[in-house]
XYZ file of C-alpha atoms in Angstrom:
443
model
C 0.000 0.000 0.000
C 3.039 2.154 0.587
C 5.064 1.176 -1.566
C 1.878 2.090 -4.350
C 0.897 5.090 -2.569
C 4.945 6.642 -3.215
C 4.737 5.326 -6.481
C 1.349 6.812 -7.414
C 2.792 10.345 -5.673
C 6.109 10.172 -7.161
C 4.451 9.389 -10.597
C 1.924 12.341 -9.752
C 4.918 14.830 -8.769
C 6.040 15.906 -12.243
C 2.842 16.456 -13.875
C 1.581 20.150 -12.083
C 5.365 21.614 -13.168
C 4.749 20.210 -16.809
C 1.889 22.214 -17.504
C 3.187 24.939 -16.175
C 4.904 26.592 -19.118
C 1.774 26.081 -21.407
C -0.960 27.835 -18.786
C 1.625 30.498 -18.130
C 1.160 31.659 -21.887
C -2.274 31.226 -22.237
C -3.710 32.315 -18.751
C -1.034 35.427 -18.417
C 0.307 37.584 -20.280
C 4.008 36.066 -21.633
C 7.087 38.301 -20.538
C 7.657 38.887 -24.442
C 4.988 41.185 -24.449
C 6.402 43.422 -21.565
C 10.032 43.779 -23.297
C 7.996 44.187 -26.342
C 6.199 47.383 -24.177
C 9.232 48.658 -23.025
C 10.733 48.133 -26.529
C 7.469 50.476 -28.165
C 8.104 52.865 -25.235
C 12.099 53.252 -25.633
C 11.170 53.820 -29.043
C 8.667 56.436 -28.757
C 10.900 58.406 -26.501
C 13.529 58.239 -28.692
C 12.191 59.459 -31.370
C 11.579 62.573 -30.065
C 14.941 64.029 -31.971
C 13.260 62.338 -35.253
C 10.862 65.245 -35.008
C 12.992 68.142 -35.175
C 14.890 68.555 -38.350
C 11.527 69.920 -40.960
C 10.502 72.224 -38.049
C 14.324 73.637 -38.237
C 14.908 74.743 -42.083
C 12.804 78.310 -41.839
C 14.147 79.273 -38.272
C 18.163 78.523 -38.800
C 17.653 80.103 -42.308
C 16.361 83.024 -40.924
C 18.691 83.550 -38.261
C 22.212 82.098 -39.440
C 21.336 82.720 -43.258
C 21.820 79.098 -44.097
C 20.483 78.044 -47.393
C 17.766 75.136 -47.072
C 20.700 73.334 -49.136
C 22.630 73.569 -46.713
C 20.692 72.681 -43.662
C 19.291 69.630 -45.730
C 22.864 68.636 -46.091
C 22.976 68.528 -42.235
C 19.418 66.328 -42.553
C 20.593 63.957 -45.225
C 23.973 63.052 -42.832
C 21.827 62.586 -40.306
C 19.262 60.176 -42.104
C 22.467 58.528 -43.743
C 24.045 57.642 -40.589
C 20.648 56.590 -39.472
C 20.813 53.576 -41.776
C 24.288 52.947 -42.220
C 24.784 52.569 -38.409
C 21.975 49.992 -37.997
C 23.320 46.997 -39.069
C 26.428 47.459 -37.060
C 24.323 48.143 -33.761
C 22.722 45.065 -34.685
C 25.640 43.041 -34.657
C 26.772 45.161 -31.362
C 23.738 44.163 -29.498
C 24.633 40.343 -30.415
C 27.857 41.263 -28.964
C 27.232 43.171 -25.635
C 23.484 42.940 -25.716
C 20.411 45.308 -26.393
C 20.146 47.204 -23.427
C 24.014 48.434 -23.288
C 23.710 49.358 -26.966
C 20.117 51.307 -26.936
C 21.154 53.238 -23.310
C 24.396 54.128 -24.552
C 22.576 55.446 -28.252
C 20.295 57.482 -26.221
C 22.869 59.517 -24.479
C 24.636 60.053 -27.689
C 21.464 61.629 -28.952
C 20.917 63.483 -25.879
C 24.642 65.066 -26.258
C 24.048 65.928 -29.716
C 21.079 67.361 -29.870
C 21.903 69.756 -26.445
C 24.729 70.920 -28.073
C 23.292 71.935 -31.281
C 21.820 75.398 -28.675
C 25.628 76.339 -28.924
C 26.282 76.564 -32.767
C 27.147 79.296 -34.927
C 28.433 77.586 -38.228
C 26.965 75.311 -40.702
C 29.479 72.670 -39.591
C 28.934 72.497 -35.768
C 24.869 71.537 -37.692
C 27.036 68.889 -39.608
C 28.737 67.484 -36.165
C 25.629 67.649 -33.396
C 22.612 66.876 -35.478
C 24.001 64.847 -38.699
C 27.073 62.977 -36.814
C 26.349 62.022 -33.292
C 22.548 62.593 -33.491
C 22.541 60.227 -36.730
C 24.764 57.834 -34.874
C 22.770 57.541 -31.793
C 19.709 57.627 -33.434
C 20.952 54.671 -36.718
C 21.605 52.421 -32.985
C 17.924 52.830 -32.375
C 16.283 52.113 -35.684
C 14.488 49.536 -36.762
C 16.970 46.997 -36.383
C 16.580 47.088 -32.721
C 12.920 46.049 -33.552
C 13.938 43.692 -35.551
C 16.629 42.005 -32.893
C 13.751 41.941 -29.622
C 11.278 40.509 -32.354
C 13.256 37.666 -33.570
C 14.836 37.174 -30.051
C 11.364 37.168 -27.899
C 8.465 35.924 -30.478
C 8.223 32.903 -32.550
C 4.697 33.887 -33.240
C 3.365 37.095 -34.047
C 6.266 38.125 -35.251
C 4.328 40.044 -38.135
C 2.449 42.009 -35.557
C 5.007 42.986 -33.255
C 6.986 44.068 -35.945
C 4.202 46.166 -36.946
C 3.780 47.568 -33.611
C 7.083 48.384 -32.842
C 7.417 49.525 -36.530
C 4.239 52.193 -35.572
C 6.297 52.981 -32.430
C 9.123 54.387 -34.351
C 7.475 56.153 -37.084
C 4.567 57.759 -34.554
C 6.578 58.777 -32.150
C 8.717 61.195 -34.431
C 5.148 62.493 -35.150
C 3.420 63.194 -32.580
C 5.647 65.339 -30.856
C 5.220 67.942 -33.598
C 2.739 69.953 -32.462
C 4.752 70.284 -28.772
C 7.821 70.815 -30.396
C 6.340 73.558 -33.420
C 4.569 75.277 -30.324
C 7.893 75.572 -28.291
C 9.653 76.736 -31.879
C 6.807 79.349 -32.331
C 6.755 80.455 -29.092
C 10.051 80.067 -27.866
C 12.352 79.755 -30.835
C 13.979 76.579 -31.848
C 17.057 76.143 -29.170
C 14.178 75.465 -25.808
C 12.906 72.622 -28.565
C 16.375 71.144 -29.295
C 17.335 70.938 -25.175
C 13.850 69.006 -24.980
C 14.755 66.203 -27.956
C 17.721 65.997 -25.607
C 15.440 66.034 -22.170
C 13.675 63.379 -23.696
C 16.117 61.006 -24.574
C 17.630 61.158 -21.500
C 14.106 60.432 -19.402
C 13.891 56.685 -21.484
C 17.637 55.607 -20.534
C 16.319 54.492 -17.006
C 13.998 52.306 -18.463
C 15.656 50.831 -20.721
C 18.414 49.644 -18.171
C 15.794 48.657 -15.612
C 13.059 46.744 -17.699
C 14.516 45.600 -21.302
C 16.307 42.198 -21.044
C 18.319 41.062 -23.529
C 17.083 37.315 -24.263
C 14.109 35.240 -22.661
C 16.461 32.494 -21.340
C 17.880 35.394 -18.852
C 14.150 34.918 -17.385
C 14.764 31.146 -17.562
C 11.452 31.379 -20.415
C 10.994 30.579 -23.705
C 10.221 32.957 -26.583
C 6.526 33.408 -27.031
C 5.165 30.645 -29.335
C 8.091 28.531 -29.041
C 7.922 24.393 -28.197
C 10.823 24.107 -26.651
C 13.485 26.120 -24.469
C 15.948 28.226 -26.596
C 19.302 28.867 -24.745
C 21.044 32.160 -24.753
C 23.551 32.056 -27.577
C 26.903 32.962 -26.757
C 28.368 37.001 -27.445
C 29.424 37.170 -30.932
C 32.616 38.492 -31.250
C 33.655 41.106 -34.124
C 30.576 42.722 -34.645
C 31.781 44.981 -37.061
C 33.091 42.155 -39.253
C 30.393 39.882 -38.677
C 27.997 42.719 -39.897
C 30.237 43.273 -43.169
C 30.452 39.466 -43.590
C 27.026 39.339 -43.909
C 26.701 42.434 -46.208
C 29.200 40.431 -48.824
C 27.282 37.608 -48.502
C 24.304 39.478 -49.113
C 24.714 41.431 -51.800
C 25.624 38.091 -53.682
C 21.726 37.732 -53.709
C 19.331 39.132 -56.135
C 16.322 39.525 -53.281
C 18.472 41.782 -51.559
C 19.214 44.096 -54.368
C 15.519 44.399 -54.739
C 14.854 44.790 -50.871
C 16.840 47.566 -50.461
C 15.949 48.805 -53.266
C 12.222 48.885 -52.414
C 13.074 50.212 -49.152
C 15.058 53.414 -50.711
C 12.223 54.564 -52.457
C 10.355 53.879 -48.861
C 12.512 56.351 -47.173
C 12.888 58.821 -49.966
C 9.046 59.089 -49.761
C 8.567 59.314 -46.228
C 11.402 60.510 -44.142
C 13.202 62.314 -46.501
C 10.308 63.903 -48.186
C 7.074 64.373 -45.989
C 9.195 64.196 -42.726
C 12.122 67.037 -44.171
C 10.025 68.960 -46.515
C 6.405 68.965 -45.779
C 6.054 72.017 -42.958
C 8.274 74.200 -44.854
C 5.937 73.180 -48.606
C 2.803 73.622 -46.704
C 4.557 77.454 -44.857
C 5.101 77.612 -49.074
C 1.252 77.856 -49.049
C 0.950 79.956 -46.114
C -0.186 77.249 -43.718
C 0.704 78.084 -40.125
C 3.692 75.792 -38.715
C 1.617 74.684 -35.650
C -0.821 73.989 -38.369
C 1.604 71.692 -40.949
C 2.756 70.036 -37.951
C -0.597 68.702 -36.515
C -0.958 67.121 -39.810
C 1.803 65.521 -39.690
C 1.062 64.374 -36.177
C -2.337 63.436 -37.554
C -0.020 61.153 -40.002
C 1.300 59.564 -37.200
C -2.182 58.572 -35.529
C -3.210 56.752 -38.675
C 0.253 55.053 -38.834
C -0.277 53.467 -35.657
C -3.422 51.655 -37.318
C -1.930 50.957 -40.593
C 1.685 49.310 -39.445
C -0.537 47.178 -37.041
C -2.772 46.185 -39.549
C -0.012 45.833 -41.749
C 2.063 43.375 -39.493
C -1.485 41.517 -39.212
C -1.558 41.330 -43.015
C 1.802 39.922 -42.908
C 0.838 37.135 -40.742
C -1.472 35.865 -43.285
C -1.142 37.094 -46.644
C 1.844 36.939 -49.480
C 4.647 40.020 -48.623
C 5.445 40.820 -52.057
C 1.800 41.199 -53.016
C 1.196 43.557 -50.247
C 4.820 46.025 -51.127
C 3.272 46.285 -54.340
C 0.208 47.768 -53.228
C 1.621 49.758 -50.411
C 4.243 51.403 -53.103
C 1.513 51.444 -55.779
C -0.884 53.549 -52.829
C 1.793 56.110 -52.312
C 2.450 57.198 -55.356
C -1.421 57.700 -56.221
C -1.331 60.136 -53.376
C 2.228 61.977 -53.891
C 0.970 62.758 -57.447
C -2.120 64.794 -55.684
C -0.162 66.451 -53.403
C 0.876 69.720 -55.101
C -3.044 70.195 -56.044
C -3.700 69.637 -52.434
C -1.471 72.184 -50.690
C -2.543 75.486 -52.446
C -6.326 75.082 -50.833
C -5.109 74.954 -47.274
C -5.717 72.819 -44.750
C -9.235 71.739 -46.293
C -11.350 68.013 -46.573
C -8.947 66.959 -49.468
C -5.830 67.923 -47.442
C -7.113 66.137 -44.598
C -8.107 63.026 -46.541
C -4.224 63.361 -47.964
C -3.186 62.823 -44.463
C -4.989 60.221 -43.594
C -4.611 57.419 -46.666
C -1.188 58.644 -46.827
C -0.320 57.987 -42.693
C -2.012 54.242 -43.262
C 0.695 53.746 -45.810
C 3.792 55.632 -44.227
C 5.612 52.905 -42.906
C 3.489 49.522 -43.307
C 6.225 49.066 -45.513
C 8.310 47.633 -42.892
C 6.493 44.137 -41.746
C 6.505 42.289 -44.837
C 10.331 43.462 -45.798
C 10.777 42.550 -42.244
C 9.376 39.115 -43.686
C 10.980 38.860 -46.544
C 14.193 39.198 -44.881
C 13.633 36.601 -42.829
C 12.102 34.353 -45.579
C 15.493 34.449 -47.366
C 18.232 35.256 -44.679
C 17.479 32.936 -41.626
C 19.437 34.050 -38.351
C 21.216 36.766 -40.615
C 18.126 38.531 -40.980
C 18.548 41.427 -38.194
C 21.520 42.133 -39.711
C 20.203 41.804 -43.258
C 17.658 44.228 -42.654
C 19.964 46.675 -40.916
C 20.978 47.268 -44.213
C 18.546 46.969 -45.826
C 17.473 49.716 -43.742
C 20.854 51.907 -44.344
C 19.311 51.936 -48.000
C 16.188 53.023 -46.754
C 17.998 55.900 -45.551
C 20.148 56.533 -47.784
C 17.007 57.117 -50.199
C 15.793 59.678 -47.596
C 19.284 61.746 -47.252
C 19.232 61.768 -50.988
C 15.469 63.445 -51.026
C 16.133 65.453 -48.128
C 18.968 67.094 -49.623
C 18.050 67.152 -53.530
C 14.147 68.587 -52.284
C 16.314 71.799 -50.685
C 18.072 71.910 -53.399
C 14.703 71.930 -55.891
C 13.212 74.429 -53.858
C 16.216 76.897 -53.861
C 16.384 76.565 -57.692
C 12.371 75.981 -59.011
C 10.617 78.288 -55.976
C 8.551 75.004 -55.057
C 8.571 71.291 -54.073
C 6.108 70.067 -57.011
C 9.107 68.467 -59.036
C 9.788 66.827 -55.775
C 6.184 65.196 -55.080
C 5.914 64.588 -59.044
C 9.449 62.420 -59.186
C 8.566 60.574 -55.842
C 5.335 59.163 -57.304
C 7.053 57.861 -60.261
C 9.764 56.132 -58.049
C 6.525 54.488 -55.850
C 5.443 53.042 -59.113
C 8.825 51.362 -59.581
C 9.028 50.237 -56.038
C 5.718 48.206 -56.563
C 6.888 46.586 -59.878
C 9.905 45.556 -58.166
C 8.391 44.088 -55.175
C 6.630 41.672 -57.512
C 9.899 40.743 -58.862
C 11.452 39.161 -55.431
C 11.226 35.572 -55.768
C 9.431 33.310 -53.067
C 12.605 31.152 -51.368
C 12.376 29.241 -48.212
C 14.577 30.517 -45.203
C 17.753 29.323 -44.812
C 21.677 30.419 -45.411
C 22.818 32.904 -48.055
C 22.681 31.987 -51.206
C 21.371 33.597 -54.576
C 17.597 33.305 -54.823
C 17.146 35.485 -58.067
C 19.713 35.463 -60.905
């Protein structure tokens, strides 16, 4: 009877710490989603300092005499460094892990944007906001997204990566109107010391809450079967991240990718982000005005990178590029009718198909990333992403340009609208190829 009874316990022991794991995820809310929190949060914070640089062209031109050339030259190193820094921070955060990299990016930002209250030459602009503002800032793109997605989430991956996407591109948004009031009110230096207030407020948070990999919690990613161990720091980040570039670029899907994704940030943040409040000031919109509808953009981004990383999750990626691209460049092409009426029904409509399409972009080349580079991916899209950026310093430096030498930005919309047409056609070129190491996919 004894003897039965300890066997019957003993045999009954095991089986309340075996469910465990499962009821944990499906009773309470897995830990994934409160790095993925802090993640959105860290990135709204940050990209406070995203919101500055269109809100800056009219006041530093006024008072230093800088041509818009000049100060878009500042913008386009910035939005350059943005991208070309992101695929090395993702290989540093393999390296040293993603809440050294992302505190010590903040207070780089914080730095550069504080000093920028001190300049008096074009090239102090260069140094604060295009070289350690674009450093900082290229360590908390969306590669940093892309690292807590594939570290954390085995499902939903789609949706986070919309989320966190919407995080990034919102948050440079919505502090518009806050930041064109201080500019109007109080000139432009009170606005720069509060990008750097603000980056400094997240860095506690970051180095309290975000953990670097679930197996420091002793969990599993979300959606996973089985425990994933904490790989080993990857030493040589900076090679490992060129390494993969050269493997990379041996692949036709990448070629496209990045391509896709230049015309994505020539149309976005190196267009509507740079050149919109000064077009719209063009038309004799009020600042606080251009900037609430670009805030308004950043409302209806929220929605349409969610839905977008839903989409993801269930429908073909290339299918749904194409018809993001094809979107944007119906509404570009409208744009310089738009802006001489003012902020009217047509201007608002503008603003709100064109903020469900800003950056819904990102999930399914997020996707397709993944589909063809396997564990490279992070770093794959980190450059990916550099081209993204790349695209935008291009715009936000040529569109100053245009407008010095034509009087207007319609040249500017016009050509943008023609390069989302050949972003969609090229989307439809990448070829479907299961994940796995690098190797050409398209000849």
């Amino acid at each position: 009877m004894t003897q039965t009874s300890d066997a019957t316990t003993a045999g009954r022991k095991p089986e309340p710490s075996r469910p465990r794991p499962r009821r944990s995820r499906t009773t309470s809310l897995h830990r994934a989603w409160f790095v993925a929190a802090v993640t959105f949060v860290t990135i709204i914070g940050a990209a406070a300092f995203r919101s500055l640089p269109g809100l800056l062209i009219d006041p530093l031109h006024r008072e230093f005499g800088w041509s818009r050339g000049t100060i878009g030259a500042a913008v386009s190193v910035n939005l350059a460094l943005y991208g070309l820094t992101a695929p090395f921070a993702a290989a540093l955060m393999d390296r040293f892990g993603i809440r050294r990299v992302v505190a010590g990016a903040l207070t780089v930002i914080a730095i550069g944007s504080g000093a920028t209250v001190w300049m008096t030459s074009a090239w102090q602009l260069m140094l604060c906001w295009g070289l350690l503002v674009g450093l900082g800032s290229g360590s908390m793109a969306l590669a940093f997204a892309a690292t807590v997605t594939d570290r954390w989430f085995t499902e939903r991956r789609g949706l986070v990566s919309g989320i966190l996407t919407a995080a990034s591109a919102s948050g440079q948004l919505v502090f518009l109107p806050l930041l064109s009031w201080i500019v109007e009110r109080h000139d432009w230096r009170p606005a720069a010391v509060t990008v750097a207030l603000a980056a400094l407020a997240v860095v506690p948070f970051v180095w309290l809450l975000l953990h670097d990999h679930p197996a420091d919690l002793g969990q599993k990613p979300y959606g996973a079967r089985e425990f994933v161990p904490k790989p080993a720091p990857v030493p040589g980040a900076a090679r490992r991240a060129v390494g993969v570039l050269f493997s990379a670029v041996r692949t036709g899907p990448f070629w496209l990718l990045a391509g896709t994704f230049a015309i994505c940030g020539a149309s976005t943040n190196g267009l509507i982000q740079t050149h919109f409040v000064p077009a719209a000031h063009d038309h004799d919109i009020p600042l606080t005005a251009a900037a609430s509808l670009l805030a308004v953009i950043g409302v209806f981004d929220v929605v349409g990178t969610i839905a977008s990383g839903w989409f993801t999750d269930r429908f073909e990626p290339r299918r749904l590029l194409a018809v993001y691209y094809a979107l944007r460049g119906v509404s570009l092409l409208f744009l310089p009718m738009l802006l001489p009426l003012g902020v009217h029904l047509p201007m608002v409509f503008f603003i709100v198909f064109y903020g469900l399409d800003w950056v819904a972009t990102v999930p399914p080349t997020l996707a397709l990333c993944r589909e063809q580079y396997g564990e490279d991916s992070a770093i794959v899209f980190g450059w990916v992403l550099a081209s993204h950026q790349v695209g935008a310093a291009l715009v936000a430096f040529l569109g100053g340009v245009a407008r010095d030498a034509f009087g207007s930005y319609d040249v500017v919309w016009y050509a943008s609208g023609a390069l989302c047409a050949a972003a969609a056609l090229m989307a439809l070129v990448i070829r479907r190829r299961p994940s796995g190491p690098l190797s050409p996919a398209v000849s």
